[in-house]
């Protein structure tokens, strides 16, 4: 017997700055879900987002200025959290308390106050652990939007000679272009690299973090290097961050020095990976991420506690190691 489509509430539905809200709503809609509500910081911004979704994608939904109001007014199965990281915790808490599955942008959450000490970091991890435990006890699926990992099949098509055996991977590099500057670039971009490392190697630990600013604009350019130790060896990781307002944002990664640059062809948003002499089209990674999340709900996968908690710990470790 066919299952009923899921009802979705999207938190942070606007495109302001680096927001993914409209595209996440579109992905759920195209995969057969009902986007029933959008939640924003004000009713006016939520209403504008709802109007945009209907005009661009044919999505008809109600606008709300609060998560609790939306949950009371509309039957919701899934909360997609696309708002700034400092708001994630309260929305995740509201979602899990209501028994809703949660699809959350990276990182899992981040506090409004400056993170300066290991003690502050540990409190953040403890709060994340409580969220994860609540989700697990309630049989709720909680996942982060890890788009980049779904480009790996395209990478191995681009470089068929590259052995995917993790024991042969000695170096991993990633280049990203957040709009933020300074240490905020780490919060915005480092989770992408960390999700790739987890996809490639599984659980591991980070050691020997080094940082440099290759240009004369240290607030807009960071080069972070560290070692990722995993079950069968270690990998030297390099993360280059260069703040830019250019769209589509330049982005690339390399495994064992084999580099793949992301290419986005507008206005149809056709995505491919490019080497110096080849180009391989790939399926939209966001669609793949949302589809994987829905599959996890259907299969009862629940929560990958190691991925969520290790990801938070590693992000904090990198953040605290970098001088302001």
mmCIF file of C-alpha atoms in Angstrom:
data_model
loop_
_atom_site.group_PDB
_atom_site.id
_atom_site.type_symbol
_atom_site.label_atom_id
_atom_site.label_comp_id
_atom_site.label_asym_id
_atom_site.label_seq_id
_atom_site.Cartn_x
_atom_site.Cartn_y
_atom_site.Cartn_z
ATOM 1 C CA UNK A 1 0.000 0.000 0.000
ATOM 2 C CA UNK A 2 1.334 3.461 -0.857
ATOM 3 C CA UNK A 3 2.378 5.652 2.044
ATOM 4 C CA UNK A 4 0.978 9.133 2.479
ATOM 5 C CA UNK A 5 3.318 11.948 1.404
ATOM 6 C CA UNK A 6 5.159 13.735 4.175
ATOM 7 C CA UNK A 7 4.100 17.216 5.254
ATOM 8 C CA UNK A 8 7.040 19.633 5.416
ATOM 9 C CA UNK A 9 7.720 22.863 7.294
ATOM 10 C CA UNK A 10 10.694 24.862 6.020
ATOM 11 C CA UNK A 11 12.413 27.138 8.524
ATOM 12 C CA UNK A 12 14.407 29.932 6.923
ATOM 13 C CA UNK A 13 12.707 29.771 3.511
ATOM 14 C CA UNK A 14 14.308 32.884 1.996
ATOM 15 C CA UNK A 15 17.444 33.083 -0.144
ATOM 16 C CA UNK A 16 19.135 35.870 1.878
ATOM 17 C CA UNK A 17 22.930 35.555 1.762
ATOM 18 C CA UNK A 18 23.802 31.849 1.542
ATOM 19 C CA UNK A 19 20.339 30.486 2.352
ATOM 20 C CA UNK A 20 19.205 27.216 0.785
ATOM 21 C CA UNK A 21 15.581 27.378 1.960
ATOM 22 C CA UNK A 22 13.845 27.797 -1.438
ATOM 23 C CA UNK A 23 15.910 25.018 -2.988
ATOM 24 C CA UNK A 24 15.297 22.642 -0.100
ATOM 25 C CA UNK A 25 11.555 23.343 -0.368
ATOM 26 C CA UNK A 26 11.731 22.702 -4.117
ATOM 27 C CA UNK A 27 13.588 19.412 -3.574
ATOM 28 C CA UNK A 28 11.019 18.075 -1.104
ATOM 29 C CA UNK A 29 8.219 19.224 -3.414
ATOM 30 C CA UNK A 30 9.710 17.498 -6.454
ATOM 31 C CA UNK A 31 10.165 14.301 -4.459
ATOM 32 C CA UNK A 32 6.440 14.157 -3.751
ATOM 33 C CA UNK A 33 6.219 15.791 -0.340
ATOM 34 C CA UNK A 34 3.735 18.485 0.665
ATOM 35 C CA UNK A 35 5.445 21.709 1.723
ATOM 36 C CA UNK A 36 2.722 22.954 4.062
ATOM 37 C CA UNK A 37 4.408 25.752 6.021
ATOM 38 C CA UNK A 38 7.294 28.206 5.974
ATOM 39 C CA UNK A 39 8.650 29.766 9.153
ATOM 40 C CA UNK A 40 10.725 32.928 9.204
ATOM 41 C CA UNK A 41 11.845 35.590 11.659
ATOM 42 C CA UNK A 42 8.744 37.674 10.874
ATOM 43 C CA UNK A 43 5.368 37.058 9.311
ATOM 44 C CA UNK A 44 6.139 39.512 6.510
ATOM 45 C CA UNK A 45 9.339 37.711 5.492
ATOM 46 C CA UNK A 46 7.588 34.342 5.734
ATOM 47 C CA UNK A 47 4.753 35.648 3.545
ATOM 48 C CA UNK A 48 7.208 36.918 0.935
ATOM 49 C CA UNK A 49 8.920 33.528 0.906
ATOM 50 C CA UNK A 50 5.585 31.729 0.538
ATOM 51 C CA UNK A 51 4.670 33.991 -2.399
ATOM 52 C CA UNK A 52 8.030 33.292 -4.031
ATOM 53 C CA UNK A 53 7.649 29.511 -3.631
ATOM 54 C CA UNK A 54 4.221 29.559 -5.232
ATOM 55 C CA UNK A 55 5.346 31.775 -8.111
ATOM 56 C CA UNK A 56 8.584 29.896 -8.859
ATOM 57 C CA UNK A 57 7.736 26.283 -8.036
ATOM 58 C CA UNK A 58 3.963 26.040 -7.665
ATOM 59 C CA UNK A 59 4.277 25.359 -3.918
ATOM 60 C CA UNK A 60 1.312 26.603 -1.906
ATOM 61 C CA UNK A 61 1.988 26.880 1.805
ATOM 62 C CA UNK A 62 1.109 28.900 4.878
ATOM 63 C CA UNK A 63 3.424 31.502 6.396
ATOM 64 C CA UNK A 64 4.303 31.651 10.098
ATOM 65 C CA UNK A 65 6.537 33.748 12.319
ATOM 66 C CA UNK A 66 7.075 30.970 14.873
ATOM 67 C CA UNK A 67 7.760 27.243 14.851
ATOM 68 C CA UNK A 68 5.322 26.447 17.631
ATOM 69 C CA UNK A 69 2.520 28.310 15.841
ATOM 70 C CA UNK A 70 3.178 26.354 12.657
ATOM 71 C CA UNK A 71 3.210 23.013 14.458
ATOM 72 C CA UNK A 72 -0.103 23.806 16.134
ATOM 73 C CA UNK A 73 -1.807 24.999 12.938
ATOM 74 C CA UNK A 74 -0.564 22.481 10.371
ATOM 75 C CA UNK A 75 0.122 18.725 10.598
ATOM 76 C CA UNK A 76 3.889 18.455 10.088
ATOM 77 C CA UNK A 77 6.010 15.313 9.683
ATOM 78 C CA UNK A 78 9.363 16.882 8.763
ATOM 79 C CA UNK A 79 10.999 20.162 9.721
ATOM 80 C CA UNK A 80 13.656 21.356 7.261
ATOM 81 C CA UNK A 81 15.912 23.832 9.055
ATOM 82 C CA UNK A 82 17.638 26.258 6.680
ATOM 83 C CA UNK A 83 17.958 29.238 9.021
ATOM 84 C CA UNK A 84 21.272 30.591 10.434
ATOM 85 C CA UNK A 85 23.196 28.140 12.676
ATOM 86 C CA UNK A 86 22.564 30.207 15.822
ATOM 87 C CA UNK A 87 18.840 29.439 15.486
ATOM 88 C CA UNK A 88 19.186 25.700 14.826
ATOM 89 C CA UNK A 89 19.040 24.516 18.429
ATOM 90 C CA UNK A 90 15.660 25.995 19.261
ATOM 91 C CA UNK A 91 14.125 24.739 16.028
ATOM 92 C CA UNK A 92 15.627 21.280 16.457
ATOM 93 C CA UNK A 93 14.326 21.184 20.010
ATOM 94 C CA UNK A 94 10.839 22.218 18.889
ATOM 95 C CA UNK A 95 10.870 19.653 16.084
ATOM 96 C CA UNK A 96 12.027 16.737 18.215
ATOM 97 C CA UNK A 97 9.634 17.651 21.037
ATOM 98 C CA UNK A 98 6.806 17.549 18.475
ATOM 99 C CA UNK A 99 7.938 14.162 17.162
ATOM 100 C CA UNK A 100 8.970 15.544 13.771
ATOM 101 C CA UNK A 101 11.882 14.295 11.713
ATOM 102 C CA UNK A 102 14.512 16.984 11.092
ATOM 103 C CA UNK A 103 16.619 17.795 8.043
ATOM 104 C CA UNK A 104 19.127 20.433 9.092
ATOM 105 C CA UNK A 105 21.683 22.581 7.334
ATOM 106 C CA UNK A 106 25.243 22.358 8.645
ATOM 107 C CA UNK A 107 26.444 22.734 11.298
ATOM 108 C CA UNK A 108 24.021 21.027 13.661
ATOM 109 C CA UNK A 109 23.961 24.241 15.657
ATOM 110 C CA UNK A 110 26.155 27.086 16.855
ATOM 111 C CA UNK A 111 25.773 29.434 19.838
ATOM 112 C CA UNK A 112 25.316 33.173 19.534
ATOM 113 C CA UNK A 113 28.113 33.892 22.001
ATOM 114 C CA UNK A 114 31.737 33.675 20.902
ATOM 115 C CA UNK A 115 33.349 30.275 21.400
ATOM 116 C CA UNK A 116 36.632 30.882 23.194
ATOM 117 C CA UNK A 117 37.392 27.971 25.508
ATOM 118 C CA UNK A 118 37.256 24.168 25.508
ATOM 119 C CA UNK A 119 34.734 24.396 28.348
ATOM 120 C CA UNK A 120 32.335 26.401 26.149
ATOM 121 C CA UNK A 121 32.857 23.902 23.365
ATOM 122 C CA UNK A 122 32.081 20.988 25.660
ATOM 123 C CA UNK A 123 28.796 22.576 26.719
ATOM 124 C CA UNK A 124 27.861 22.935 23.057
ATOM 125 C CA UNK A 125 28.668 19.268 22.411
ATOM 126 C CA UNK A 126 26.676 18.242 25.498
ATOM 127 C CA UNK A 127 23.634 20.135 24.217
ATOM 128 C CA UNK A 128 24.044 18.503 20.816
ATOM 129 C CA UNK A 129 24.239 15.122 22.523
ATOM 130 C CA UNK A 130 20.935 15.803 24.287
ATOM 131 C CA UNK A 131 19.271 16.634 20.973
ATOM 132 C CA UNK A 132 20.601 13.443 19.430
ATOM 133 C CA UNK A 133 19.482 11.333 22.386
ATOM 134 C CA UNK A 134 15.992 12.849 22.291
ATOM 135 C CA UNK A 135 15.728 12.088 18.577
ATOM 136 C CA UNK A 136 16.909 8.516 19.077
ATOM 137 C CA UNK A 137 14.526 7.868 21.977
ATOM 138 C CA UNK A 138 11.613 9.226 19.910
ATOM 139 C CA UNK A 139 12.551 7.202 16.785
ATOM 140 C CA UNK A 140 13.097 10.430 14.875
ATOM 141 C CA UNK A 141 15.373 10.692 11.864
ATOM 142 C CA UNK A 142 17.784 13.591 12.259
ATOM 143 C CA UNK A 143 20.252 14.296 9.469
ATOM 144 C CA UNK A 144 22.401 17.114 8.198
ATOM 145 C CA UNK A 145 22.276 18.279 4.611
ATOM 146 C CA UNK A 146 25.556 16.774 3.397
ATOM 147 C CA UNK A 147 25.342 17.601 -0.300
ATOM 148 C CA UNK A 148 28.988 17.206 -1.235
ATOM 149 C CA UNK A 149 29.209 13.504 -0.414
ATOM 150 C CA UNK A 150 26.776 12.795 -3.262
ATOM 151 C CA UNK A 151 29.289 14.127 -5.788
ATOM 152 C CA UNK A 152 31.727 11.266 -5.094
ATOM 153 C CA UNK A 153 30.280 8.922 -7.766
ATOM 154 C CA UNK A 154 30.861 11.725 -10.272
ATOM 155 C CA UNK A 155 34.426 12.134 -9.040
ATOM 156 C CA UNK A 156 35.221 8.462 -9.628
ATOM 157 C CA UNK A 157 33.653 8.735 -13.087
ATOM 158 C CA UNK A 158 35.870 11.738 -13.784
ATOM 159 C CA UNK A 159 38.924 9.851 -12.473
ATOM 160 C CA UNK A 160 38.228 6.142 -13.110
ATOM 161 C CA UNK A 161 41.875 5.336 -12.400
ATOM 162 C CA UNK A 162 41.556 6.740 -8.863
ATOM 163 C CA UNK A 163 41.125 3.814 -6.455
ATOM 164 C CA UNK A 164 38.253 4.454 -3.982
ATOM 165 C CA UNK A 165 39.949 2.141 -1.468
ATOM 166 C CA UNK A 166 40.387 4.438 1.533
ATOM 167 C CA UNK A 167 43.779 2.877 2.298
ATOM 168 C CA UNK A 168 45.134 4.483 -0.874
ATOM 169 C CA UNK A 169 43.895 8.001 -0.063
ATOM 170 C CA UNK A 170 46.805 9.989 1.317
ATOM 171 C CA UNK A 171 45.583 13.566 0.750
ATOM 172 C CA UNK A 172 42.247 15.333 0.573
ATOM 173 C CA UNK A 173 41.878 19.000 -0.341
ATOM 174 C CA UNK A 174 38.829 21.233 -0.621
ATOM 175 C CA UNK A 175 38.390 24.813 -1.822
ATOM 176 C CA UNK A 176 35.229 26.717 -0.877
ATOM 177 C CA UNK A 177 33.996 30.308 -1.149
ATOM 178 C CA UNK A 178 31.696 31.359 1.708
ATOM 179 C CA UNK A 179 30.224 34.838 1.791
ATOM 180 C CA UNK A 180 31.212 35.197 5.437
ATOM 181 C CA UNK A 181 34.627 36.414 6.581
ATOM 182 C CA UNK A 182 37.061 35.684 9.396
ATOM 183 C CA UNK A 183 36.393 32.716 11.640
ATOM 184 C CA UNK A 184 32.770 32.665 10.510
ATOM 185 C CA UNK A 185 34.077 31.086 7.308
ATOM 186 C CA UNK A 186 35.010 28.032 9.375
ATOM 187 C CA UNK A 187 31.463 27.670 10.720
ATOM 188 C CA UNK A 188 29.983 28.000 7.228
ATOM 189 C CA UNK A 189 32.434 25.921 5.209
ATOM 190 C CA UNK A 190 34.408 23.462 7.357
ATOM 191 C CA UNK A 191 31.373 21.142 7.866
ATOM 192 C CA UNK A 192 31.425 20.420 4.111
ATOM 193 C CA UNK A 193 34.974 19.090 4.306
ATOM 194 C CA UNK A 194 34.239 17.190 7.517
ATOM 195 C CA UNK A 195 31.229 15.471 5.927
ATOM 196 C CA UNK A 196 33.440 14.391 3.023
ATOM 197 C CA UNK A 197 36.032 12.949 5.388
ATOM 198 C CA UNK A 198 33.351 10.994 7.232
ATOM 199 C CA UNK A 199 31.957 9.695 3.927
ATOM 200 C CA UNK A 200 35.407 8.646 2.742
ATOM 201 C CA UNK A 201 36.894 7.223 5.946
ATOM 202 C CA UNK A 202 34.218 6.909 8.600
ATOM 203 C CA UNK A 203 34.958 7.970 12.163
ATOM 204 C CA UNK A 204 38.342 9.480 12.869
ATOM 205 C CA UNK A 205 40.174 12.104 14.873
ATOM 206 C CA UNK A 206 41.879 15.364 13.955
ATOM 207 C CA UNK A 207 45.450 16.216 14.915
ATOM 208 C CA UNK A 208 48.067 18.880 14.217
ATOM 209 C CA UNK A 209 45.871 21.735 12.978
ATOM 210 C CA UNK A 210 47.772 24.507 11.157
ATOM 211 C CA UNK A 211 46.474 27.713 9.616
ATOM 212 C CA UNK A 212 47.803 30.401 7.324
ATOM 213 C CA UNK A 213 46.424 33.363 5.396
ATOM 214 C CA UNK A 214 47.975 33.198 1.920
ATOM 215 C CA UNK A 215 46.922 36.716 0.885
ATOM 216 C CA UNK A 216 47.106 40.228 2.345
ATOM 217 C CA UNK A 217 43.453 39.951 3.425
ATOM 218 C CA UNK A 218 43.514 37.561 6.406
ATOM 219 C CA UNK A 219 39.827 38.081 7.103
ATOM 220 C CA UNK A 220 38.850 36.831 3.655
ATOM 221 C CA UNK A 221 41.378 34.074 3.012
ATOM 222 C CA UNK A 222 42.266 31.059 5.163
ATOM 223 C CA UNK A 223 44.287 27.934 4.499
ATOM 224 C CA UNK A 224 43.712 25.221 7.107
ATOM 225 C CA UNK A 225 45.718 22.000 7.211
ATOM 226 C CA UNK A 226 45.346 19.041 9.569
ATOM 227 C CA UNK A 227 45.739 15.285 9.791
ATOM 228 C CA UNK A 228 42.701 12.997 9.830
ATOM 229 C CA UNK A 229 43.477 9.696 11.543
ATOM 230 C CA UNK A 230 41.066 6.868 10.781
ATOM 231 C CA UNK A 231 40.798 3.116 11.237
ATOM 232 C CA UNK A 232 43.260 2.108 8.517
ATOM 233 C CA UNK A 233 45.628 5.057 8.298
ATOM 234 C CA UNK A 234 45.807 8.814 8.111
ATOM 235 C CA UNK A 235 45.119 11.502 5.540
ATOM 236 C CA UNK A 236 46.580 14.984 5.176
ATOM 237 C CA UNK A 237 43.703 17.430 4.758
ATOM 238 C CA UNK A 238 43.854 20.931 3.297
ATOM 239 C CA UNK A 239 40.901 23.335 3.373
ATOM 240 C CA UNK A 240 41.161 26.599 1.439
ATOM 241 C CA UNK A 241 38.564 29.270 2.203
ATOM 242 C CA UNK A 242 38.263 32.422 0.125
ATOM 243 C CA UNK A 243 35.354 34.738 0.856
ATOM 244 C CA UNK A 244 33.538 35.964 -2.239
ATOM 245 C CA UNK A 245 30.167 37.287 -3.382
ATOM 246 C CA UNK A 246 30.527 35.693 -6.817
ATOM 247 C CA UNK A 247 27.661 33.409 -7.869
ATOM 248 C CA UNK A 248 27.704 30.505 -8.511
ATOM 249 C CA UNK A 249 30.360 30.133 -5.863
ATOM 250 C CA UNK A 250 33.679 28.595 -6.917
ATOM 251 C CA UNK A 251 34.174 25.212 -5.267
ATOM 252 C CA UNK A 252 36.393 22.181 -5.784
ATOM 253 C CA UNK A 253 38.010 19.228 -4.063
ATOM 254 C CA UNK A 254 40.851 16.831 -4.757
ATOM 255 C CA UNK A 255 41.650 13.279 -3.700
ATOM 256 C CA UNK A 256 45.315 12.377 -4.017
ATOM 257 C CA UNK A 257 45.882 15.625 -5.939
ATOM 258 C CA UNK A 258 43.207 14.731 -8.531
ATOM 259 C CA UNK A 259 41.126 17.907 -8.588
ATOM 260 C CA UNK A 260 37.444 18.201 -9.504
ATOM 261 C CA UNK A 261 35.938 21.678 -9.871
ATOM 262 C CA UNK A 262 32.197 22.128 -9.540
ATOM 263 C CA UNK A 263 30.635 23.803 -12.557
ATOM 264 C CA UNK A 264 27.088 25.187 -12.462
ATOM 265 C CA UNK A 265 25.358 26.110 -15.700
ATOM 266 C CA UNK A 266 22.662 28.746 -15.213
ATOM 267 C CA UNK A 267 19.745 29.316 -15.442
ATOM 268 C CA UNK A 268 18.892 25.603 -15.452
ATOM 269 C CA UNK A 269 21.335 24.878 -12.596
ATOM 270 C CA UNK A 270 22.949 21.933 -14.387
ATOM 271 C CA UNK A 271 25.846 20.692 -12.274
ATOM 272 C CA UNK A 272 29.003 18.942 -13.387
ATOM 273 C CA UNK A 273 32.502 18.160 -12.167
ATOM 274 C CA UNK A 274 35.478 19.265 -14.250
ATOM 275 C CA UNK A 275 39.092 18.183 -14.453
ATOM 276 C CA UNK A 276 41.656 19.912 -16.649
ATOM 277 C CA UNK A 277 40.424 18.027 -19.714
ATOM 278 C CA UNK A 278 37.078 16.363 -18.914
ATOM 279 C CA UNK A 279 33.616 17.231 -17.656
ATOM 280 C CA UNK A 280 31.132 14.837 -16.033
ATOM 281 C CA UNK A 281 27.493 15.835 -15.390
ATOM 282 C CA UNK A 282 26.132 14.866 -11.984
ATOM 283 C CA UNK A 283 22.703 14.711 -10.384
ATOM 284 C CA UNK A 284 21.887 17.741 -8.223
ATOM 285 C CA UNK A 285 23.543 16.864 -4.867
ATOM 286 C CA UNK A 286 20.799 18.650 -2.929
ATOM 287 C CA UNK A 287 18.151 16.415 -4.500
ATOM 288 C CA UNK A 288 20.302 13.404 -3.638
ATOM 289 C CA UNK A 289 20.684 14.584 -0.036
ATOM 290 C CA UNK A 290 16.936 15.106 0.452
ATOM 291 C CA UNK A 291 16.152 11.785 -1.252
ATOM 292 C CA UNK A 292 18.632 10.019 1.028
ATOM 293 C CA UNK A 293 17.016 11.636 4.057
ATOM 294 C CA UNK A 294 13.540 10.482 3.011
ATOM 295 C CA UNK A 295 14.918 7.005 2.416
ATOM 296 C CA UNK A 296 16.376 6.996 5.922
ATOM 297 C CA UNK A 297 12.949 7.778 7.360
ATOM 298 C CA UNK A 298 11.305 4.963 5.412
ATOM 299 C CA UNK A 299 14.007 2.488 6.434
ATOM 300 C CA UNK A 300 14.029 3.602 10.076
ATOM 301 C CA UNK A 301 17.721 4.544 10.081
ATOM 302 C CA UNK A 302 17.158 7.210 12.730
ATOM 303 C CA UNK A 303 20.263 9.062 13.875
ATOM 304 C CA UNK A 304 23.925 8.559 12.970
ATOM 305 C CA UNK A 305 25.164 9.739 16.343
ATOM 306 C CA UNK A 306 28.833 9.383 15.421
ATOM 307 C CA UNK A 307 28.464 11.560 12.325
ATOM 308 C CA UNK A 308 26.583 14.302 14.195
ATOM 309 C CA UNK A 309 28.610 14.446 17.400
ATOM 310 C CA UNK A 310 32.024 13.867 15.836
ATOM 311 C CA UNK A 311 31.186 16.522 13.267
ATOM 312 C CA UNK A 312 30.450 19.043 16.020
ATOM 313 C CA UNK A 313 33.566 18.116 17.989
ATOM 314 C CA UNK A 314 35.817 18.370 14.949
ATOM 315 C CA UNK A 315 34.325 21.702 13.887
ATOM 316 C CA UNK A 316 34.886 23.108 17.360
ATOM 317 C CA UNK A 317 38.408 21.720 17.441
ATOM 318 C CA UNK A 318 39.283 23.512 14.201
ATOM 319 C CA UNK A 319 37.512 26.707 15.241
ATOM 320 C CA UNK A 320 39.343 26.929 18.581
ATOM 321 C CA UNK A 321 42.705 26.167 16.982
ATOM 322 C CA UNK A 322 42.514 29.126 14.600
ATOM 323 C CA UNK A 323 43.574 32.533 15.865
ATOM 324 C CA UNK A 324 40.954 35.259 15.390
#
